[in-house]
Coordinates of C-alpha atoms in Angstrom, one line a residue:
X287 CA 229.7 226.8 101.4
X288 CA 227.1 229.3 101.5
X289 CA 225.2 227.4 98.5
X290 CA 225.6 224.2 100.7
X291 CA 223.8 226.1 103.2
X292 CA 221.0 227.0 101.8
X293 CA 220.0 223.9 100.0
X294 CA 220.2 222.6 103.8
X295 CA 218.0 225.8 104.5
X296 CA 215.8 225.0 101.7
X297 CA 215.1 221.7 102.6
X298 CA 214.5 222.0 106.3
X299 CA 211.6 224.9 105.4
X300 CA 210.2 221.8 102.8
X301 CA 210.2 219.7 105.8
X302 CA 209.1 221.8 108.8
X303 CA 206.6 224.0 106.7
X304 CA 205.7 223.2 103.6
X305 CA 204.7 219.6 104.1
X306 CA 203.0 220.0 107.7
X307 CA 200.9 222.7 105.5
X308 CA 200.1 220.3 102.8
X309 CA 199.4 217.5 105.8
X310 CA 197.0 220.5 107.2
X311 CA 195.5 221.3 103.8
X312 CA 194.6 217.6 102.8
X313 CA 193.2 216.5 106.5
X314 CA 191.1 219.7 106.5
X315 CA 189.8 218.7 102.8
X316 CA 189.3 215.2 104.1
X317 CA 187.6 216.7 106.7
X318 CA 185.0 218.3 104.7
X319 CA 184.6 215.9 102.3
X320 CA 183.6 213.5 105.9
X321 CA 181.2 216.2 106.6
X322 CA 179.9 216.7 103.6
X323 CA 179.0 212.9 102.8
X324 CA 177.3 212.4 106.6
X325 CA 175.3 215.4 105.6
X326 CA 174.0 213.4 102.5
X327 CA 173.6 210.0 104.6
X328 CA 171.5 211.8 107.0
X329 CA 169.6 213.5 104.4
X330 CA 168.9 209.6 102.6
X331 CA 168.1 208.5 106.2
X332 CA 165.6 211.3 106.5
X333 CA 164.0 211.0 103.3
X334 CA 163.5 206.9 104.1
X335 CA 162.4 208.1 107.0
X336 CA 159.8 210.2 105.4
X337 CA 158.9 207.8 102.9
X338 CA 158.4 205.0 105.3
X339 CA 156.6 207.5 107.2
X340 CA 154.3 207.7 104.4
X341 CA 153.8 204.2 104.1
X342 CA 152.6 203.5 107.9
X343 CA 150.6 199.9 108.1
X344 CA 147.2 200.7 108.8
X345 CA 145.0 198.1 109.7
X346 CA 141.3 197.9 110.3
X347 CA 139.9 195.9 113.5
X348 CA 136.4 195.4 113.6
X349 CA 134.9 193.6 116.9
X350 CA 131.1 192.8 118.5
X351 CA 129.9 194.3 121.1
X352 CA 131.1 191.9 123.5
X353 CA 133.5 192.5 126.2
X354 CA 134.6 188.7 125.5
X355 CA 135.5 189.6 122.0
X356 CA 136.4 193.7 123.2
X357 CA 139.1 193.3 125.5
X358 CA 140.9 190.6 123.2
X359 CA 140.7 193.2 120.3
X360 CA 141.7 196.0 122.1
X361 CA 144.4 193.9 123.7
X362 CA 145.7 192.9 120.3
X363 CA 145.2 196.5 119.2
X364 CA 148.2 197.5 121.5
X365 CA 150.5 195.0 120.6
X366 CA 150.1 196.1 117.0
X367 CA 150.8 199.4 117.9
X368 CA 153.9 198.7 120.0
X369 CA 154.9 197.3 116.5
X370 CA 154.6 200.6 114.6
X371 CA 151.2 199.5 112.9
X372 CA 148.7 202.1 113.5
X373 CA 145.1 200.7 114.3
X374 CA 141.8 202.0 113.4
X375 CA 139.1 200.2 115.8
X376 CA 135.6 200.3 114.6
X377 CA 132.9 199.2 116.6
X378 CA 128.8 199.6 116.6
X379 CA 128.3 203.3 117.9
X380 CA 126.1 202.0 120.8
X381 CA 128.8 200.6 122.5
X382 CA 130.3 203.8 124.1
X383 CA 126.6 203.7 126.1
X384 CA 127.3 200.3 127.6
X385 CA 131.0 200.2 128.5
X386 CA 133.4 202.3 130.9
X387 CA 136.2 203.9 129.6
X388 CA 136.0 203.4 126.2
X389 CA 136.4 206.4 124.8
X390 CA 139.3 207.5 126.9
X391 CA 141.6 207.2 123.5
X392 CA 138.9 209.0 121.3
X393 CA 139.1 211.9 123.4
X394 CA 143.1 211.9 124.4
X395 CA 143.7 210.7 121.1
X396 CA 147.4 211.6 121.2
X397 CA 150.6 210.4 123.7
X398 CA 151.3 213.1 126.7
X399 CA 154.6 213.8 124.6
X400 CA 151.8 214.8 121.8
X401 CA 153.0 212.2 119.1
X402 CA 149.7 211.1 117.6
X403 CA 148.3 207.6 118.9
X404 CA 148.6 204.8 117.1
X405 CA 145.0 203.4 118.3
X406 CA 142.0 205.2 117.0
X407 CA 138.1 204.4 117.3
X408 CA 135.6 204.8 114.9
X409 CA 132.4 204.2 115.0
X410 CA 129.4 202.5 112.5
X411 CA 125.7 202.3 113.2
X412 CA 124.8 198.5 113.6
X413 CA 121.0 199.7 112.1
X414 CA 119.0 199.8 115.3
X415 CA 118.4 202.6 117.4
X416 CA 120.3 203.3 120.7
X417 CA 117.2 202.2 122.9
X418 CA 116.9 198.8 121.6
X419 CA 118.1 196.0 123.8
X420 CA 120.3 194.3 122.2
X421 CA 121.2 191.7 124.9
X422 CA 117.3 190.3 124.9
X423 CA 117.4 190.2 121.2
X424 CA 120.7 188.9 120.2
X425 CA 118.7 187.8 116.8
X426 CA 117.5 190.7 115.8
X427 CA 120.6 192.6 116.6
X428 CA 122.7 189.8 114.6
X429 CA 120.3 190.2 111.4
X430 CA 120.6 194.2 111.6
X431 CA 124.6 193.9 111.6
X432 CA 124.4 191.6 108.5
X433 CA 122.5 194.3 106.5
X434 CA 122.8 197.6 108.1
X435 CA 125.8 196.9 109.7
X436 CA 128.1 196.0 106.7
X437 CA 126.9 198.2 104.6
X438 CA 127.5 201.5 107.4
X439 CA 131.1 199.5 107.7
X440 CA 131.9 199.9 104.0
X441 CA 130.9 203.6 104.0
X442 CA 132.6 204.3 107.0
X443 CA 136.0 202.5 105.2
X444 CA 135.2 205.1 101.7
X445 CA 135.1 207.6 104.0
X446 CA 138.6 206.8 105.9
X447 CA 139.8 206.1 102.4
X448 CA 139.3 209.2 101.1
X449 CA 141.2 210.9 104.3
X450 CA 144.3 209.4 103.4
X451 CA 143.4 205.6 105.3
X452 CA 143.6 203.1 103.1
X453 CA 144.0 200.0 105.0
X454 CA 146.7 196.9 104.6
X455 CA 144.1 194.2 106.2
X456 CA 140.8 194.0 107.8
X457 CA 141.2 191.4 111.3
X458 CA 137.4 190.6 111.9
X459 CA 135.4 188.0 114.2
X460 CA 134.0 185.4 112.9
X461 CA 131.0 186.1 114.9
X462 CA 131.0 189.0 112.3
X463 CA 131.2 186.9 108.8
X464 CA 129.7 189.8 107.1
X465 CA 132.8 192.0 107.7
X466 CA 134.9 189.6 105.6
X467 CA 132.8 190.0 102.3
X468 CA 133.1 193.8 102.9
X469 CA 136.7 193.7 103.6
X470 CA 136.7 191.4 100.0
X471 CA 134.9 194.3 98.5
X472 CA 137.1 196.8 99.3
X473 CA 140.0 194.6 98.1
X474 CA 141.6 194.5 101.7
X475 CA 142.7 191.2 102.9
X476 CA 141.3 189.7 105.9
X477 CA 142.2 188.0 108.7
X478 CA 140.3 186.5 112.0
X479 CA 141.2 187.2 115.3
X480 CA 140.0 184.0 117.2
X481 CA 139.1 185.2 120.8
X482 CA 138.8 181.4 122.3
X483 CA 140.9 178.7 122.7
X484 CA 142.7 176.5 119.6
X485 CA 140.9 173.5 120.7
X486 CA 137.4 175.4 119.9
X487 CA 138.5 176.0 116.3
X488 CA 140.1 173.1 115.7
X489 CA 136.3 171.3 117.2
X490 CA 134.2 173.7 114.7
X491 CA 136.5 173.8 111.8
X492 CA 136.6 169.9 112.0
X493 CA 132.9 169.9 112.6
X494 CA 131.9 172.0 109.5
X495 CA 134.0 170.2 107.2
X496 CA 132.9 167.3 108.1
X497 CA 129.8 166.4 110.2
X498 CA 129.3 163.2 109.7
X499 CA 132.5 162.0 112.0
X500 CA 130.2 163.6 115.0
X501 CA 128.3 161.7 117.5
X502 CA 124.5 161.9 117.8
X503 CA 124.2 165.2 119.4
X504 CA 120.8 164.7 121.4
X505 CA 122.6 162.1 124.3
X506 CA 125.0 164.4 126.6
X507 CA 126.9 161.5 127.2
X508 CA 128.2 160.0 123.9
X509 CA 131.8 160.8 123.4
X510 CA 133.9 161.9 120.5
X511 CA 137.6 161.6 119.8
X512 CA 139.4 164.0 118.1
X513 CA 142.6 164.2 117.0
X514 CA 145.0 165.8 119.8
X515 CA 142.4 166.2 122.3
X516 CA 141.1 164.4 125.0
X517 CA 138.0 162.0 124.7
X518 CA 134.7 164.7 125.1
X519 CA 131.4 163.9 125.6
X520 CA 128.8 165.6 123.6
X521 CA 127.7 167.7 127.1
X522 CA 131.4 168.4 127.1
X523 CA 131.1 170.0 123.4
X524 CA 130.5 174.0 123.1
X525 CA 126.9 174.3 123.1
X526 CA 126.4 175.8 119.7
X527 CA 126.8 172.4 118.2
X528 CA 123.9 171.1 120.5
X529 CA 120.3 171.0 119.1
X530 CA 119.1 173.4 121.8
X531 CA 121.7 176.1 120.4
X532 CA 119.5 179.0 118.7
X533 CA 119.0 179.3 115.3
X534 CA 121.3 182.7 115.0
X535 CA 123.9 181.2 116.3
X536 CA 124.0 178.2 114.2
X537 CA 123.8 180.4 111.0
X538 CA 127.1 181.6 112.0
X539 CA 128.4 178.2 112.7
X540 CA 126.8 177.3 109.0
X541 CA 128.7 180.6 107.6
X542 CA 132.0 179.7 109.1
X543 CA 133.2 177.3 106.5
X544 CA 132.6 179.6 103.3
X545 CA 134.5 182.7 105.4
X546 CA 137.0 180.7 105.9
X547 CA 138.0 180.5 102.3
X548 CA 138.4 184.5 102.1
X549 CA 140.6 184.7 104.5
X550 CA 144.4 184.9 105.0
X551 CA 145.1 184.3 108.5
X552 CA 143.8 182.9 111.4
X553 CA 145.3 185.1 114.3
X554 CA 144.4 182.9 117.9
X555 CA 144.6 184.4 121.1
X556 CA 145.8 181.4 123.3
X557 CA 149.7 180.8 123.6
X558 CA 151.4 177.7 121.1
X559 CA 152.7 176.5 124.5
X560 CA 149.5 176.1 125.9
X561 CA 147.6 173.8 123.1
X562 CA 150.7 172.6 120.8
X563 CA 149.4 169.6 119.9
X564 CA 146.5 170.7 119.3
X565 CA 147.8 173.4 117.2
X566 CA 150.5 171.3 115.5
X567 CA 146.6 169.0 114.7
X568 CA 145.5 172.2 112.8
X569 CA 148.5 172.8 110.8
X570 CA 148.0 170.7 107.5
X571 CA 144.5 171.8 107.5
X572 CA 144.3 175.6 108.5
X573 CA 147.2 176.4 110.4
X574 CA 146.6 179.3 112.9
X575 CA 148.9 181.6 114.4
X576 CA 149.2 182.0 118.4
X577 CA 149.5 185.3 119.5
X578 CA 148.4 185.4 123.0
X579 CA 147.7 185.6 125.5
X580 CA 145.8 188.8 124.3
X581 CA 145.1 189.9 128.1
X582 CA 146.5 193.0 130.1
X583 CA 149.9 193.2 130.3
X584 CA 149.7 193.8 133.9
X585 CA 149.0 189.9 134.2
X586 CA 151.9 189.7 132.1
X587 CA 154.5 191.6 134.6
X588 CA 154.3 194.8 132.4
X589 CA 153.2 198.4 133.0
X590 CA 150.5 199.3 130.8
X591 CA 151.8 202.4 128.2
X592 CA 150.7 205.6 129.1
X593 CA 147.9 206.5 126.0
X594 CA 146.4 202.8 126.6
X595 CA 145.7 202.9 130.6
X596 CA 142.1 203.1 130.7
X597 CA 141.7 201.8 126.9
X598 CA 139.3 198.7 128.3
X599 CA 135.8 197.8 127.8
X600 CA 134.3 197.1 131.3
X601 CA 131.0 196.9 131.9
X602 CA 130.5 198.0 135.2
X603 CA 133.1 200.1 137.1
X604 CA 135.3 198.0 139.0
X605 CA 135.4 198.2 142.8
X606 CA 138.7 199.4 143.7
X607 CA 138.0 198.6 147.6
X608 CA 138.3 194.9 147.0
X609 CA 142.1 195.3 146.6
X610 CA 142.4 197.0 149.5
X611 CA 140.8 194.0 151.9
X612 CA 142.7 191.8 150.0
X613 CA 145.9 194.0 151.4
X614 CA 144.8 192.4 154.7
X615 CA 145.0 188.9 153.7
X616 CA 147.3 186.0 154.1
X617 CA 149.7 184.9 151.4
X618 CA 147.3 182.1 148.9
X619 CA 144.4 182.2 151.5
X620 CA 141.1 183.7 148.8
X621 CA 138.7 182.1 147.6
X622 CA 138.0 184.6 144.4
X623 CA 134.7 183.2 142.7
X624 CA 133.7 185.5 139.8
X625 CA 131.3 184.0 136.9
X626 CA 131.5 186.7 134.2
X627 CA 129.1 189.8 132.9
X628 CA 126.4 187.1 131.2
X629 CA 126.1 184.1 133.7
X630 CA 122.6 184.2 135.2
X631 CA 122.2 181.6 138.0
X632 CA 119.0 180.3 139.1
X633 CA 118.2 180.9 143.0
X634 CA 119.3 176.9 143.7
X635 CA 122.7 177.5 142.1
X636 CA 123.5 180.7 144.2
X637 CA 121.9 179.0 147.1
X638 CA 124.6 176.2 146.8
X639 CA 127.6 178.3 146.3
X640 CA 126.7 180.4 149.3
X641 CA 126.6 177.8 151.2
X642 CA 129.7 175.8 150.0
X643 CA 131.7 179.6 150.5
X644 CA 130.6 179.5 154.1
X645 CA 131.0 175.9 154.6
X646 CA 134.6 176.2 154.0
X647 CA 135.8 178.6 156.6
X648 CA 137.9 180.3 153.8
X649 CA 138.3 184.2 153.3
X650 CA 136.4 184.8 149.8
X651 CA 136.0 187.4 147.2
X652 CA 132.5 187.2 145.2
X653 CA 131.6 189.2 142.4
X654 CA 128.0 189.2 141.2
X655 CA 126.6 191.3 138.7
X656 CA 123.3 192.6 138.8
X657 CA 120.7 190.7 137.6
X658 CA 117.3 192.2 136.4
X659 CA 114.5 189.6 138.1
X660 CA 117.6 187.1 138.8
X661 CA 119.0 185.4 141.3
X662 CA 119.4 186.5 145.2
X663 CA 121.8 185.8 147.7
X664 CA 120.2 184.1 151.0
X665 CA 118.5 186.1 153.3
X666 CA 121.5 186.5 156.4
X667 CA 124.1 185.3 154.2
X668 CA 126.5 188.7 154.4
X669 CA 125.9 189.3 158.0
X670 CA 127.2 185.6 158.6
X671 CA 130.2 186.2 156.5
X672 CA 131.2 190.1 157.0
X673 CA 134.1 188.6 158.7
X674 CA 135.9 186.6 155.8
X675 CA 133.8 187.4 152.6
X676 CA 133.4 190.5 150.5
X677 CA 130.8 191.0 147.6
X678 CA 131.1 193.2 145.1
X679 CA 129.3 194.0 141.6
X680 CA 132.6 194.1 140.0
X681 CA 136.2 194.4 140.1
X682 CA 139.6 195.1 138.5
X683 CA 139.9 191.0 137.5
X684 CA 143.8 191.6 136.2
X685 CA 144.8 193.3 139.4
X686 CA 142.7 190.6 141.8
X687 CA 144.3 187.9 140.0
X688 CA 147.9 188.7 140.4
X689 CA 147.5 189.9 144.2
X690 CA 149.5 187.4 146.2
X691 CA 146.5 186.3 148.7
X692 CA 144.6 184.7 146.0
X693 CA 144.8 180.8 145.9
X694 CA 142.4 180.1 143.5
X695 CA 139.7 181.2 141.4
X696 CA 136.0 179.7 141.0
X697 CA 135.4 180.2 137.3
X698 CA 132.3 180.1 134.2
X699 CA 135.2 179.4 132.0
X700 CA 134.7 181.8 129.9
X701 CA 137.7 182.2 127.5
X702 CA 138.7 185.4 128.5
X703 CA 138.9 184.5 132.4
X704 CA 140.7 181.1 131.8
X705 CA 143.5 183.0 130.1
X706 CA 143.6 185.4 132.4
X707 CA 143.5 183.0 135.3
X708 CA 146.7 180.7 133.4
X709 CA 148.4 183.6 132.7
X710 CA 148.5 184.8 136.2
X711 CA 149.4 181.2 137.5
X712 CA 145.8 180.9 139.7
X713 CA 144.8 177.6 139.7
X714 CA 141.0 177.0 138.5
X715 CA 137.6 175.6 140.0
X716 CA 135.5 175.3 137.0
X717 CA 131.7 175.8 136.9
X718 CA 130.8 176.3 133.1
X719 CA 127.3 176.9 132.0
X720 CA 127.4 177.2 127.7
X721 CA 129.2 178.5 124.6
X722 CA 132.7 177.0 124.9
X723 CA 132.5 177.6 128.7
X724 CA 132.4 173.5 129.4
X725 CA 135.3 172.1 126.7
X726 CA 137.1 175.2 128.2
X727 CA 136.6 173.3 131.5
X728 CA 138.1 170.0 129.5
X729 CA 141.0 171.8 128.8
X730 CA 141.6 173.5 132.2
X731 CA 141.4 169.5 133.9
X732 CA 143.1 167.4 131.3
X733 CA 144.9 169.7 128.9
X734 CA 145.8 172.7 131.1
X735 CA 146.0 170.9 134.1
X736 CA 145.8 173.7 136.4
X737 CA 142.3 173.3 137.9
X738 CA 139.4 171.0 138.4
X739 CA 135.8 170.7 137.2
X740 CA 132.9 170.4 139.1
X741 CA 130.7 167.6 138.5
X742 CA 127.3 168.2 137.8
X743 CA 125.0 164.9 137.6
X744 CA 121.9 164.9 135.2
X745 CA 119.6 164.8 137.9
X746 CA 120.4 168.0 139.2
X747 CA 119.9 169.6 135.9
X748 CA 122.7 171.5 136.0
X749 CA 123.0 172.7 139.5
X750 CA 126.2 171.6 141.2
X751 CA 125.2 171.1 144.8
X752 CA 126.4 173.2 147.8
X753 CA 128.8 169.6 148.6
X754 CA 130.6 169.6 145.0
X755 CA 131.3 173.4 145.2
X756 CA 132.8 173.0 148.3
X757 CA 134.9 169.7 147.8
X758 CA 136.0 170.9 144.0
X759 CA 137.6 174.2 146.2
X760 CA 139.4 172.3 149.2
X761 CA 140.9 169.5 146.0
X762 CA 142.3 172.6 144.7
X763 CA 143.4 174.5 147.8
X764 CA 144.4 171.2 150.4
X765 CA 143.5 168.2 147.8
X766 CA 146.3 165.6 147.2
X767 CA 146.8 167.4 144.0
X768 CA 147.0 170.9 145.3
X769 CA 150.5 171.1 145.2
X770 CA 150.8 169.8 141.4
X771 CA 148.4 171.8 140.3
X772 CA 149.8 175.3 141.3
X773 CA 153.1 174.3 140.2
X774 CA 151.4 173.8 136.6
X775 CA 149.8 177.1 137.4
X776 CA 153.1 178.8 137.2
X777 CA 155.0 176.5 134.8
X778 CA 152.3 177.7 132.2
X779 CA 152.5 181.3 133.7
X780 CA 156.3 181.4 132.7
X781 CA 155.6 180.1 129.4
X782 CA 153.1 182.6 128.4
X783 CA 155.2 185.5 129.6
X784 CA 158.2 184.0 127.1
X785 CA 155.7 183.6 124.7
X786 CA 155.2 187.5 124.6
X787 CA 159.0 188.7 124.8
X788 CA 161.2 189.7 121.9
X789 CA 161.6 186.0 120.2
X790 CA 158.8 184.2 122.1
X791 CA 156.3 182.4 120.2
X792 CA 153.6 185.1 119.9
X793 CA 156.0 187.5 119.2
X794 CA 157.5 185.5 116.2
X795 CA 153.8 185.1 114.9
X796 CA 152.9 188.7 115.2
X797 CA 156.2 189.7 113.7
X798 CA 155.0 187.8 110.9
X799 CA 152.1 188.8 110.4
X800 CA 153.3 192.2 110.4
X801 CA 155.9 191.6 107.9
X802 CA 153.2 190.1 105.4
X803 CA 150.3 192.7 105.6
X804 CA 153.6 195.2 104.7
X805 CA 153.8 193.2 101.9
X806 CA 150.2 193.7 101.1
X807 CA 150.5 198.2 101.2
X808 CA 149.4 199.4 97.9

């Protein structure tokens, strides 16, 4: 009996002790053991951290001293960074003396939560001194950056190099074709960032290769037919393939052929929505990858980041006032006429456009830059229109663009501006003077569809008269066509914004790109 009992005895302590202690003792153990392996797949995670840290993309952008080929760069230069990709900028050390802003991120070169900043400037010494006027003597200033200029590039790059910098690629102009022998030297691959539209490369790369196909350049009206765009006529063609083009810039139109070769990519900063076939044209023969629109992204519904705010080359400061009047305006009612920081009009141009902008009893916004010795406005003219029109010498283009009283925008052309203008949905009256300013004019009418061109006959040498200005802005505010053309406005402002978003087109292509110059770290 009593030895019954205590076997019972024995084996309820087994049961009610021992083996909850055991139960304790093992799920404490396993406990530890958890612990003990998350500590070592943080520590891994750390270390890859660290490693990768190590192995950060750096890539050098070089860029003119153009706020055509600037803003694109810089533009570009963000998205790169919003990637992870840390960008060095180098640009001619005069610069900072003709632009505002620029050296915003040299000086607040790190994030207000004092991570350091993925962008950084440097500068190189294009050979001449910072007096020289560069503008009046683009040839001169050309020729010194071919000599001076690559060779202070390359020892600027030893230098970096030998502060920890070595870079994955070089993305250069090719209005710079020096830059891609240096980045060949320094056995960094290369790649263009193409600040104009497809159709422009697709026009010069076809032209290079093969000249012959071309149509005698000395009548402006011959035409040419090229695959995937509409029929041009030679006056329609950029101007550097003209006879009248100067000889500088034809010795980069003759270099563009044998750069091409050296380099990897082709980065273009219009949208594959935009120009696809045009850009489907170009892929068996040098494909190029779309990753615009390289513009603000305020025109593309986003808030800039905080370290890149003022990181943009302007070369006047922008009139702030002008968004203010335009507060007081009705819904799609302004006239916005802006012609860029190089357009120089002769007195009977500005004449004509004064009077068209009165003529059509429209509120309008004019921007004209000072000219040394150039053009006035008429005597009277903004006592007549202190009503309805405001001038000003320059303004925040992005912000005018996407205010809701502007109806349309009267245009150079220039690439920069006819991106900007697409991407904010503004339908376009086109006035081009040279450069690719008149086959971007082409693309706006028959490719883009979102604006009109003005039409200049021969014998007014160029001048559109004060009639044609007028008429090309009431077929674009009231024409039959009005109301087609602003829809394509916005149809091609919804693809570019797509085009920019995790899986969009651009982003796909920059994504790329990215993945192959990691590829390339040595």
């Amino acid at each position: 009996m009593y030895k019954f009992t205590a076997i019972i005895s024995t084996k309820s302590c087994v049961n009610h002790i021992i083996l909850p202690l055991i139960l304790v003792l093992f799920l404490r153990q396993s406990y530890l053991l958890f612990l003990s392996l998350i500590s070592i797949l943080l520590n891994v995670i750390s270390q890859k951290k660290m490693s990768s840290s190590k192995k950060m993309i750096n890539v050098l952008m070089v860029s003119p001293t153009l706020q055509g080929h600037l803003n694109p760069t810089l533009n570009f230069a963000k998205r790169l960074a919003s990637k992870g990709v840390h960008v060095t900028l180098a640009i001619p050390e005069e610069t900072p003396h003709r632009f505002q802003n620029l050296n915003t991120q040299e000086t607040n070169s790190h994030h207000h939560n004092n991570n350091p900043s993925k962008i950084q400037l440097e500068y190189f010494s294009d050979g001449l001194s910072i007096d020289h006027d560069r503008s009046k003597d683009p040839a001169t200033f050309i020729a010194s950056l071919e000599t001076k200029g690559a060779e202070n590039l390359s020892n600027l790059m030893t230098h970096l190099k030998k502060n920890d910098r070595s870079f994955s690629c070089l993305i250069t102009s090719l209005f710079m074709p020096w830059s891609v022998d240096v980045a060949v030297s320094h056995g960094i691959p290369c790649a263009v960032l193409w600040p104009q539209a497809s159709a422009l490369f697709s026009i010069y790369y076809r032209y290079v290769c093969n000249a012959n196909h071309f149509p005698n350049m000395e009548n402006p009206n011959e035409t040419l037919q090229l695959p995937s765009l509409p029929m041009l006529r030679v006056r329609e063609l950029p101007s550097i393939l003209l006879p009248s083009c100067p000889p500088y810039l034809k010795k980069l139109l003759m270099d563009f052929k044998p750069i091409l070769d050296k380099v990897k990519w082709i980065l273009g900063s219009s949208v594959y929505e935009f120009e696809e076939e045009i850009l489907n044209s170009m892929a068996s023969l040098r494909p190029i990858l779309t990753i615009g629109p390289l513009v603000s992204p305020y025109l593309l519904g986003q808030k800039e980041s905080e370290d890149s705010d003022d990181l943009t080359a302007n070369l006047l400061r922008p009139e702030d006032s002008c968004l203010q009047w335009l507060n007081d305006k009705a819904t799609s009612s302004v006239i916005y006429v802006a012609f860029g920081s190089l357009m120089e009009f002769s007195q009977k141009q500005m004449d004509n456009i004064a009077t068209a902008l009165k003529n059509t009893k429209k509120p309008f916004l004019w921007v004209i830059t000072p000219q040394k010795g150039g053009a006035e406005l008429p005597q009277g003219f903004l006592e007549e229109i202190k009503e309805r029109g405001l001038v000003v010498t320059w303004c925040p283009q992005a912000k005018v663009l996407m205010h809701p009283a502007v109806a349309c925008f009267v245009s150079h052309c220039g690439w920069n501006s006819t991106l900007e203008a697409v991407t904010a949905g503004i339908p376009i009256v086109a006035l081009p003077n040279w450069l690719d300013q008149p086959t971007n004019a082409k693309l706006v009418e028959d490719v883009f569809k979102t604006g009109v061109r003005m039409r200049i006959g021969e014998e007014e040498d160029g001048v559109a008269s004060a009639e044609e200005v007028e008429r090309s802005i009431t077929e674009v505010m009231e024409g039959p066509m009005a109301e087609e053309i602003k829809m394509r406005a916005v149809g091609l402002k919804e693809a570019a914004r797509k085009a920019m978003v995790d899986g969009g087109s651009s982003d796909r292509n920059i994504n790329r790109f990215v993945t192959e110059i990691s590829g390339k770290f040595t």
